[in-house]
Amino acid sequence: MEKNKKTVKKVDASKTISVIVPVYKVERFLDRCVESLVGQTYKDLEIILVDDGSPDNSGRLCDEWVKKDNRIKVIHKANAGVSEARNSGLEIATGEFIAFLDSDDYLEPTAYEVAMSKMTEDCDAVIFGFNQVGSETDISKHYLSDNIYDSANIENFVREACLNGLFNFVGIKIYRSSVCKGIRFRKGLQFGEDFLYNAEVIKKCKKIVTLSDCLHNYIIYQNETSLSKIAKIDLVVSTYKLEHETLVDWFGKSVWLNSRYVYRFFICMRNYVKNSDVSKEDKLKLISTLFDSEDMKEALANCQMTGLKRKIAKFIVSRKNQKFRYLLLKMI
């Protein structure tokens, strides 16, 4: 055994959480992330660092961490994206439970202890809230109510999680490994992979516990731009439609899904109009393509928008004059 390597005795192997951490160009943040894992008050962890062909010193840092703690494993692989990195971790995970953590984020010290205290024998997933951190003084909390969901009311959970922006994140969920069996992250997606993975896994869950505790710290960097600017708009649109189709196949057409469809495309187009460098004519064309589609007409006819922002969104989307829509999108 390497000198000074920390050996942590596991209390109960049947309660081990395999934590999968994809690593790529994060040498500035990796130590903070891993420190938050090895410092967890819940000690039964298998920490899998997946170096996704990172060109900086991240891979070397992973190797250094392996020498420090016997719970850490590392995979070095050619760069193929976050989905394949996570899938590589899933292939070697041995824990009874599965969790994920992005390498530029970090956990509160008691995160897994608090979550696992609610993981009863009949529970398949525990989901907690997160702190969105822009700076030491710019922190916003995102969380669900303390609740228990089963197959009879799972749609209530999905609706609340989608509304609060918590459905997508895998980093705030601990899954029983049996419900993850055979499910992998979709390759080749620029974004949206978390949503689709969560949907497939949660479909198999018979009981889910949600916590209002914000135990995950999600870091927002000042140079981050809107999704509609960093990704090709056609990829944004196709991913949003795929997410909508996934939910409709799961629950059928409903008022809340129609409302979500209208509002998400409103936000998408607002960001696109404000941030994209394409011509005004191209923006007007896409506004017409999305807002005048049969899918959008059906959603507008069967949605219920609550709150001023969502009512404004419906008003703008339902206008017929493209230039008027365009002006409103730029102003909002």
mmCIF file of C-alpha atoms in Angstrom:
data_model
loop_
_atom_site.group_PDB
_atom_site.id
_atom_site.type_symbol
_atom_site.label_atom_id
_atom_site.label_comp_id
_atom_site.label_asym_id
_atom_site.label_seq_id
_atom_site.Cartn_x
_atom_site.Cartn_y
_atom_site.Cartn_z
ATOM 1 C CA MET A 1 0.000 0.000 0.000
ATOM 2 C CA GLU A 2 1.281 3.462 -0.892
ATOM 3 C CA LYS A 3 2.764 5.534 1.894
ATOM 4 C CA ASN A 4 0.295 7.851 3.640
ATOM 5 C CA LYS A 5 -2.628 6.404 1.695
ATOM 6 C CA LYS A 6 -5.834 6.833 3.672
ATOM 7 C CA THR A 7 -7.638 3.569 4.380
ATOM 8 C CA VAL A 8 -11.307 3.957 5.205
ATOM 9 C CA LYS A 9 -13.153 0.997 6.682
ATOM 10 C CA LYS A 10 -16.555 0.439 5.135
ATOM 11 C CA VAL A 11 -19.301 -0.247 7.641
ATOM 12 C CA ASP A 12 -21.716 -2.157 5.390
ATOM 13 C CA ALA A 13 -20.792 -3.081 1.800
ATOM 14 C CA SER A 14 -24.463 -3.468 0.923
ATOM 15 C CA LYS A 15 -24.889 0.278 1.487
ATOM 16 C CA THR A 16 -21.973 1.443 -0.660
ATOM 17 C CA ILE A 17 -22.602 4.376 -3.012
ATOM 18 C CA SER A 18 -20.645 4.316 -6.264
ATOM 19 C CA VAL A 19 -20.046 7.974 -7.140
ATOM 20 C CA ILE A 20 -19.117 8.556 -10.783
ATOM 21 C CA VAL A 21 -17.198 11.747 -11.575
ATOM 22 C CA PRO A 22 -16.488 12.594 -15.244
ATOM 23 C CA VAL A 23 -13.275 14.624 -15.489
ATOM 24 C CA TYR A 24 -12.307 16.930 -18.347
ATOM 25 C CA LYS A 25 -10.247 20.132 -18.205
ATOM 26 C CA VAL A 26 -11.037 20.815 -14.546
ATOM 27 C CA GLU A 27 -7.596 21.016 -12.943
ATOM 28 C CA ARG A 28 -8.653 24.216 -11.104
ATOM 29 C CA PHE A 29 -11.689 22.597 -9.493
ATOM 30 C CA LEU A 30 -11.037 18.855 -9.231
ATOM 31 C CA ASP A 31 -9.443 18.896 -5.773
ATOM 32 C CA ARG A 32 -12.409 20.779 -4.313
ATOM 33 C CA CYS A 33 -14.799 18.256 -5.833
ATOM 34 C CA VAL A 34 -12.916 15.170 -4.634
ATOM 35 C CA GLU A 35 -12.276 16.678 -1.201
ATOM 36 C CA SER A 36 -16.042 17.088 -0.812
ATOM 37 C CA LEU A 37 -16.403 13.354 -1.495
ATOM 38 C CA VAL A 38 -13.616 11.951 0.684
ATOM 39 C CA GLY A 39 -14.764 14.295 3.454
ATOM 40 C CA GLN A 40 -18.327 13.005 3.454
ATOM 41 C CA THR A 41 -19.609 11.960 6.865
ATOM 42 C CA TYR A 42 -21.072 8.935 5.045
ATOM 43 C CA LYS A 43 -17.967 6.794 4.492
ATOM 44 C CA ASP A 44 -19.227 3.838 2.432
ATOM 45 C CA LEU A 45 -18.215 5.231 -0.947
ATOM 46 C CA GLU A 46 -16.663 3.938 -4.141
ATOM 47 C CA ILE A 47 -15.385 7.058 -5.925
ATOM 48 C CA ILE A 48 -14.823 6.549 -9.660
ATOM 49 C CA LEU A 49 -12.920 9.329 -11.425
ATOM 50 C CA VAL A 50 -13.202 9.072 -15.211
ATOM 51 C CA ASP A 51 -10.478 11.031 -16.984
ATOM 52 C CA ASP A 52 -12.067 11.690 -20.368
ATOM 53 C CA GLY A 53 -8.796 12.326 -22.199
ATOM 54 C CA SER A 54 -8.336 15.667 -20.465
ATOM 55 C CA PRO A 55 -5.470 17.677 -22.052
ATOM 56 C CA ASP A 56 -4.597 19.518 -18.802
ATOM 57 C CA ASN A 57 -3.308 18.113 -15.506
ATOM 58 C CA SER A 58 -6.664 16.629 -14.482
ATOM 59 C CA GLY A 59 -5.563 13.056 -15.255
ATOM 60 C CA ARG A 60 -2.438 13.423 -13.105
ATOM 61 C CA LEU A 61 -4.527 14.837 -10.255
ATOM 62 C CA CYS A 62 -6.822 11.796 -10.491
ATOM 63 C CA ASP A 63 -3.792 9.500 -10.105
ATOM 64 C CA GLU A 64 -2.629 11.462 -7.082
ATOM 65 C CA TRP A 65 -6.011 11.042 -5.442
ATOM 66 C CA VAL A 66 -5.904 7.270 -5.968
ATOM 67 C CA LYS A 67 -2.721 7.229 -3.859
ATOM 68 C CA LYS A 68 -4.415 9.158 -1.055
ATOM 69 C CA ASP A 69 -7.641 7.194 -0.487
ATOM 70 C CA ASN A 70 -8.367 3.499 -1.011
ATOM 71 C CA ARG A 71 -11.977 4.230 -2.010
ATOM 72 C CA ILE A 72 -10.926 6.019 -5.198
ATOM 73 C CA LYS A 73 -10.581 4.382 -8.614
ATOM 74 C CA VAL A 74 -9.578 6.079 -11.849
ATOM 75 C CA ILE A 75 -10.290 5.337 -15.494
ATOM 76 C CA HIS A 76 -8.196 6.985 -18.202
ATOM 77 C CA LYS A 77 -9.830 6.988 -21.635
ATOM 78 C CA ALA A 78 -9.809 8.818 -24.949
ATOM 79 C CA ASN A 79 -12.054 11.858 -25.055
ATOM 80 C CA ALA A 80 -15.599 10.923 -26.059
ATOM 81 C CA GLY A 81 -17.838 13.259 -24.053
ATOM 82 C CA VAL A 82 -19.562 13.259 -20.685
ATOM 83 C CA SER A 83 -22.122 10.553 -21.560
ATOM 84 C CA GLU A 84 -19.485 7.968 -22.449
ATOM 85 C CA ALA A 85 -17.401 8.976 -19.430
ATOM 86 C CA ARG A 86 -20.331 8.319 -17.110
ATOM 87 C CA ASN A 87 -21.107 5.077 -18.928
ATOM 88 C CA SER A 88 -17.512 3.922 -18.381
ATOM 89 C CA GLY A 89 -17.983 4.544 -14.683
ATOM 90 C CA LEU A 90 -21.250 2.629 -14.646
ATOM 91 C CA GLU A 91 -19.489 -0.377 -16.214
ATOM 92 C CA ILE A 92 -17.178 -0.835 -13.211
ATOM 93 C CA ALA A 93 -19.437 0.428 -10.398
ATOM 94 C CA THR A 94 -19.973 -2.187 -7.685
ATOM 95 C CA GLY A 95 -22.038 -0.260 -5.121
ATOM 96 C CA GLU A 96 -25.626 -0.978 -4.164
ATOM 97 C CA PHE A 97 -26.339 2.669 -4.989
ATOM 98 C CA ILE A 98 -25.318 4.980 -7.836
ATOM 99 C CA ALA A 99 -24.626 8.715 -7.702
ATOM 100 C CA PHE A 100 -22.985 11.219 -10.038
ATOM 101 C CA LEU A 101 -21.065 14.425 -9.427
ATOM 102 C CA ASP A 102 -19.679 16.823 -12.007
ATOM 103 C CA SER A 103 -16.026 17.587 -11.336
ATOM 104 C CA ASP A 104 -16.473 21.363 -11.054
ATOM 105 C CA ASP A 105 -19.256 21.017 -8.467
ATOM 106 C CA TYR A 106 -19.079 19.850 -4.854
ATOM 107 C CA LEU A 107 -21.237 18.489 -2.037
ATOM 108 C CA GLU A 108 -22.041 19.607 1.470
ATOM 109 C CA PRO A 109 -20.186 17.384 4.011
ATOM 110 C CA THR A 110 -23.337 15.603 5.241
ATOM 111 C CA ALA A 111 -25.003 15.225 1.827
ATOM 112 C CA TYR A 112 -24.896 11.449 1.498
ATOM 113 C CA GLU A 113 -25.485 10.805 5.205
ATOM 114 C CA VAL A 114 -28.671 12.891 5.131
ATOM 115 C CA ALA A 115 -29.858 11.300 1.881
ATOM 116 C CA MET A 116 -29.093 7.719 2.887
ATOM 117 C CA SER A 117 -30.959 8.154 6.175
ATOM 118 C CA LYS A 118 -34.098 8.280 3.998
ATOM 119 C CA MET A 119 -33.138 5.357 1.750
ATOM 120 C CA THR A 120 -35.389 2.669 3.200
ATOM 121 C CA GLU A 121 -35.446 -0.904 1.890
ATOM 122 C CA ASP A 122 -38.393 -0.176 -0.404
ATOM 123 C CA CYS A 123 -36.986 3.109 -1.720
ATOM 124 C CA ASP A 124 -35.318 3.312 -5.153
ATOM 125 C CA ALA A 125 -34.192 6.949 -5.191
ATOM 126 C CA VAL A 126 -33.511 9.888 -2.886
ATOM 127 C CA ILE A 127 -33.419 13.368 -4.434
ATOM 128 C CA PHE A 128 -32.210 16.518 -2.713
ATOM 129 C CA GLY A 129 -31.901 20.201 -3.592
ATOM 130 C CA PHE A 130 -28.946 22.258 -4.749
ATOM 131 C CA ASN A 131 -27.352 25.650 -4.265
ATOM 132 C CA GLN A 132 -26.707 27.529 -7.500
ATOM 133 C CA VAL A 133 -23.501 29.406 -6.766
ATOM 134 C CA GLY A 134 -22.440 32.382 -8.874
ATOM 135 C CA SER A 135 -20.172 33.846 -6.184
ATOM 136 C CA GLU A 136 -19.878 33.868 -2.395
ATOM 137 C CA THR A 137 -22.753 36.350 -2.239
ATOM 138 C CA ASP A 138 -24.726 35.122 -5.265
ATOM 139 C CA ILE A 139 -26.352 31.886 -4.124
ATOM 140 C CA SER A 140 -29.865 30.720 -4.960
ATOM 141 C CA LYS A 141 -31.519 27.608 -3.556
ATOM 142 C CA HIS A 142 -33.473 25.109 -5.655
ATOM 143 C CA TYR A 143 -35.345 22.309 -3.947
ATOM 144 C CA LEU A 144 -38.430 20.125 -3.796
ATOM 145 C CA SER A 145 -40.750 19.681 -0.858
ATOM 146 C CA ASP A 146 -40.098 16.875 1.630
ATOM 147 C CA ASN A 147 -42.237 14.117 0.202
ATOM 148 C CA ILE A 148 -42.625 10.457 -0.712
ATOM 149 C CA TYR A 149 -43.820 9.332 -4.141
ATOM 150 C CA ASP A 150 -44.850 5.917 -5.389
ATOM 151 C CA SER A 151 -46.059 4.569 -8.731
ATOM 152 C CA ALA A 152 -49.536 5.990 -8.094
ATOM 153 C CA ASN A 153 -48.384 9.611 -7.853
ATOM 154 C CA ILE A 154 -45.046 9.624 -9.681
ATOM 155 C CA GLU A 155 -46.420 12.137 -12.201
ATOM 156 C CA ASN A 156 -46.776 14.639 -9.363
ATOM 157 C CA PHE A 157 -43.055 14.289 -8.662
ATOM 158 C CA VAL A 158 -42.070 14.683 -12.318
ATOM 159 C CA ARG A 159 -44.285 17.760 -12.676
ATOM 160 C CA GLU A 160 -42.837 19.441 -9.579
ATOM 161 C CA ALA A 161 -39.254 18.504 -10.520
ATOM 162 C CA CYS A 162 -39.669 19.832 -14.058
ATOM 163 C CA LEU A 163 -41.240 23.042 -12.792
ATOM 164 C CA ASN A 164 -38.382 23.612 -10.337
ATOM 165 C CA GLY A 165 -35.621 22.650 -12.770
ATOM 166 C CA LEU A 166 -34.521 19.645 -10.705
ATOM 167 C CA PHE A 167 -35.537 16.815 -13.012
ATOM 168 C CA ASN A 168 -32.537 17.210 -15.322
ATOM 169 C CA PHE A 169 -29.711 17.073 -12.783
ATOM 170 C CA VAL A 170 -28.196 13.676 -12.013
ATOM 171 C CA GLY A 171 -25.901 15.142 -9.355
ATOM 172 C CA ILE A 172 -28.730 15.557 -6.829
ATOM 173 C CA LYS A 173 -29.970 11.979 -7.024
ATOM 174 C CA ILE A 174 -28.962 8.708 -5.403
ATOM 175 C CA TYR A 175 -30.386 5.679 -7.216
ATOM 176 C CA ARG A 176 -30.538 2.063 -6.155
ATOM 177 C CA SER A 177 -28.252 0.329 -8.642
ATOM 178 C CA SER A 178 -30.926 -2.213 -9.582
ATOM 179 C CA VAL A 179 -33.058 0.475 -11.262
ATOM 180 C CA CYS A 180 -30.005 1.697 -13.211
ATOM 181 C CA LYS A 181 -29.210 -1.755 -14.575
ATOM 182 C CA GLY A 182 -29.002 -1.762 -18.368
ATOM 183 C CA ILE A 183 -29.601 1.997 -18.676
ATOM 184 C CA ARG A 184 -26.883 4.194 -20.125
ATOM 185 C CA PHE A 185 -26.473 7.844 -21.060
ATOM 186 C CA ARG A 186 -27.183 8.508 -24.718
ATOM 187 C CA LYS A 187 -24.086 9.133 -26.789
ATOM 188 C CA GLY A 188 -23.655 12.050 -29.136
ATOM 189 C CA LEU A 189 -25.929 14.536 -27.365
ATOM 190 C CA GLN A 190 -24.535 18.021 -26.797
ATOM 191 C CA PHE A 191 -26.938 18.441 -23.880
ATOM 192 C CA GLY A 192 -30.119 16.879 -22.499
ATOM 193 C CA GLU A 193 -28.421 13.590 -21.619
ATOM 194 C CA ASP A 194 -29.230 13.988 -17.898
ATOM 195 C CA PHE A 195 -32.947 14.424 -18.568
ATOM 196 C CA LEU A 196 -33.231 11.331 -20.743
ATOM 197 C CA TYR A 197 -31.210 9.168 -18.356
ATOM 198 C CA ASN A 198 -33.267 10.289 -15.357
ATOM 199 C CA ALA A 199 -36.516 9.620 -17.224
ATOM 200 C CA GLU A 200 -35.504 6.042 -18.029
ATOM 201 C CA VAL A 201 -34.361 5.316 -14.476
ATOM 202 C CA ILE A 202 -37.268 6.992 -12.691
ATOM 203 C CA LYS A 203 -39.744 4.997 -14.790
ATOM 204 C CA LYS A 204 -38.411 1.923 -12.983
ATOM 205 C CA CYS A 205 -38.604 3.438 -9.488
ATOM 206 C CA LYS A 206 -41.408 2.203 -7.245
ATOM 207 C CA LYS A 207 -40.728 4.699 -4.454
ATOM 208 C CA ILE A 208 -38.905 8.059 -4.450
ATOM 209 C CA VAL A 209 -38.101 10.297 -1.481
ATOM 210 C CA THR A 210 -37.478 14.016 -2.049
ATOM 211 C CA LEU A 211 -35.732 16.305 0.434
ATOM 212 C CA SER A 212 -35.846 20.076 0.793
ATOM 213 C CA ASP A 213 -32.215 20.080 1.999
ATOM 214 C CA CYS A 214 -29.853 21.799 -0.487
ATOM 215 C CA LEU A 215 -26.846 19.466 -0.357
ATOM 216 C CA HIS A 216 -25.257 19.941 -3.790
ATOM 217 C CA ASN A 217 -23.371 23.042 -4.936
ATOM 218 C CA TYR A 218 -23.789 23.771 -8.642
ATOM 219 C CA ILE A 219 -21.264 26.328 -9.842
ATOM 220 C CA ILE A 220 -22.176 28.980 -12.409
ATOM 221 C CA TYR A 221 -19.272 30.787 -14.018
ATOM 222 C CA GLN A 222 -19.378 34.398 -15.136
ATOM 223 C CA ASN A 223 -18.404 33.548 -18.708
ATOM 224 C CA GLU A 224 -21.265 31.092 -19.160
ATOM 225 C CA THR A 225 -23.681 32.067 -21.911
ATOM 226 C CA SER A 226 -27.207 30.986 -22.631
ATOM 227 C CA LEU A 227 -27.902 27.544 -24.018
ATOM 228 C CA SER A 228 -29.339 29.034 -27.187
ATOM 229 C CA LYS A 229 -26.008 30.699 -27.943
ATOM 230 C CA ILE A 230 -23.487 28.002 -27.089
ATOM 231 C CA ALA A 231 -25.397 25.235 -28.872
ATOM 232 C CA LYS A 232 -26.739 25.106 -32.383
ATOM 233 C CA ILE A 233 -30.375 26.128 -32.281
ATOM 234 C CA ASP A 234 -31.490 23.062 -34.236
ATOM 235 C CA LEU A 235 -29.956 20.863 -31.528
ATOM 236 C CA VAL A 236 -31.727 22.850 -28.819
ATOM 237 C CA VAL A 237 -35.063 22.512 -30.603
ATOM 238 C CA SER A 238 -34.675 18.797 -31.336
ATOM 239 C CA THR A 239 -33.644 18.068 -27.734
ATOM 240 C CA TYR A 240 -36.580 19.998 -26.273
ATOM 241 C CA LYS A 241 -38.952 18.144 -28.586
ATOM 242 C CA LEU A 242 -37.407 14.805 -27.623
ATOM 243 C CA GLU A 243 -37.852 15.611 -23.942
ATOM 244 C CA HIS A 244 -41.491 16.555 -24.559
ATOM 245 C CA GLU A 245 -42.164 13.375 -26.524
ATOM 246 C CA THR A 246 -40.557 11.323 -23.739
ATOM 247 C CA LEU A 247 -42.902 12.826 -21.146
ATOM 248 C CA VAL A 248 -45.968 12.501 -23.390
ATOM 249 C CA ASP A 249 -45.175 8.812 -24.034
ATOM 250 C CA TRP A 250 -44.870 8.373 -20.259
ATOM 251 C CA PHE A 251 -47.933 10.254 -19.019
ATOM 252 C CA GLY A 252 -49.988 11.091 -22.108
ATOM 253 C CA LYS A 253 -50.926 14.585 -23.229
ATOM 254 C CA SER A 254 -51.830 16.872 -20.352
ATOM 255 C CA VAL A 255 -52.278 20.531 -19.468
ATOM 256 C CA TRP A 256 -49.034 20.759 -17.476
ATOM 257 C CA LEU A 257 -46.987 19.208 -20.270
ATOM 258 C CA ASN A 258 -48.504 21.595 -22.818
ATOM 259 C CA SER A 259 -47.740 24.511 -20.498
ATOM 260 C CA ARG A 260 -44.148 23.335 -20.117
ATOM 261 C CA TYR A 261 -43.801 22.971 -23.901
ATOM 262 C CA VAL A 262 -44.992 26.527 -24.557
ATOM 263 C CA TYR A 263 -42.852 28.105 -21.850
ATOM 264 C CA ARG A 264 -39.637 26.228 -22.682
ATOM 265 C CA PHE A 265 -39.801 27.240 -26.338
ATOM 266 C CA PHE A 266 -40.608 30.805 -25.345
ATOM 267 C CA ILE A 267 -37.460 30.925 -23.187
ATOM 268 C CA CYS A 268 -35.470 29.236 -25.939
ATOM 269 C CA MET A 269 -36.535 31.759 -28.570
ATOM 270 C CA ARG A 270 -36.127 34.734 -26.231
ATOM 271 C CA ASN A 271 -32.513 33.741 -25.595
ATOM 272 C CA TYR A 272 -31.960 33.038 -29.279
ATOM 273 C CA VAL A 273 -33.333 36.403 -30.409
ATOM 274 C CA LYS A 274 -31.240 38.253 -27.830
ATOM 275 C CA ASN A 275 -27.976 36.331 -28.091
ATOM 276 C CA SER A 276 -27.621 34.745 -31.502
ATOM 277 C CA ASP A 277 -25.525 36.428 -34.182
ATOM 278 C CA VAL A 278 -27.691 35.239 -37.086
ATOM 279 C CA SER A 279 -29.684 37.713 -39.153
ATOM 280 C CA LYS A 280 -33.041 39.136 -38.136
ATOM 281 C CA GLU A 281 -34.618 37.383 -41.134
ATOM 282 C CA ASP A 282 -33.371 33.991 -39.947
ATOM 283 C CA LYS A 283 -34.691 34.686 -36.461
ATOM 284 C CA LEU A 284 -38.113 35.643 -37.826
ATOM 285 C CA LYS A 285 -38.177 32.474 -39.889
ATOM 286 C CA LEU A 286 -37.462 30.248 -36.882
ATOM 287 C CA ILE A 287 -40.008 32.091 -34.739
ATOM 288 C CA SER A 288 -42.629 31.316 -37.357
ATOM 289 C CA THR A 289 -41.508 27.683 -37.711
ATOM 290 C CA LEU A 290 -41.790 27.006 -33.975
ATOM 291 C CA PHE A 291 -44.634 29.236 -32.849
ATOM 292 C CA ASP A 292 -46.918 28.518 -35.809
ATOM 293 C CA SER A 293 -46.415 24.745 -35.816
ATOM 294 C CA GLU A 294 -49.330 22.396 -35.267
ATOM 295 C CA ASP A 295 -47.694 21.091 -32.080
ATOM 296 C CA MET A 296 -47.519 24.617 -30.664
ATOM 297 C CA LYS A 297 -51.098 25.415 -31.671
ATOM 298 C CA GLU A 298 -52.295 22.283 -29.888
ATOM 299 C CA ALA A 299 -50.245 23.122 -26.794
ATOM 300 C CA LEU A 300 -51.523 26.723 -26.700
ATOM 301 C CA ALA A 301 -55.121 25.510 -26.929
ATOM 302 C CA ASN A 302 -54.687 23.179 -23.955
ATOM 303 C CA CYS A 303 -52.347 24.895 -21.521
ATOM 304 C CA GLN A 304 -52.811 26.824 -18.299
ATOM 305 C CA MET A 305 -50.191 29.422 -17.506
ATOM 306 C CA THR A 306 -49.948 30.665 -13.928
ATOM 307 C CA GLY A 307 -47.848 33.617 -12.859
ATOM 308 C CA LEU A 308 -47.109 36.796 -14.756
ATOM 309 C CA LYS A 309 -44.026 35.497 -16.621
ATOM 310 C CA ARG A 310 -45.812 32.475 -18.007
ATOM 311 C CA LYS A 311 -48.882 34.483 -18.963
ATOM 312 C CA ILE A 312 -46.646 36.915 -20.850
ATOM 313 C CA ALA A 313 -44.991 33.952 -22.566
ATOM 314 C CA LYS A 314 -48.325 32.612 -23.778
ATOM 315 C CA PHE A 315 -49.372 36.072 -24.974
ATOM 316 C CA ILE A 316 -46.204 36.477 -27.067
ATOM 317 C CA VAL A 317 -46.216 32.974 -28.517
ATOM 318 C CA SER A 318 -49.871 33.235 -29.526
ATOM 319 C CA ARG A 319 -49.409 36.502 -31.501
ATOM 320 C CA LYS A 320 -49.715 36.190 -35.286
ATOM 321 C CA ASN A 321 -47.480 39.052 -36.366
ATOM 322 C CA GLN A 322 -43.883 37.796 -36.560
ATOM 323 C CA LYS A 323 -42.255 41.221 -36.241
ATOM 324 C CA PHE A 324 -44.375 42.021 -33.185
ATOM 325 C CA ARG A 325 -43.299 38.731 -31.614
ATOM 326 C CA TYR A 326 -39.696 39.521 -32.432
ATOM 327 C CA LEU A 327 -39.841 42.952 -30.790
ATOM 328 C CA LEU A 328 -41.488 41.559 -27.673
ATOM 329 C CA LEU A 329 -38.895 38.774 -27.390
ATOM 330 C CA LYS A 330 -36.093 41.345 -27.549
ATOM 331 C CA MET A 331 -37.739 43.491 -24.882
ATOM 332 C CA ILE A 332 -38.559 40.816 -22.312
#
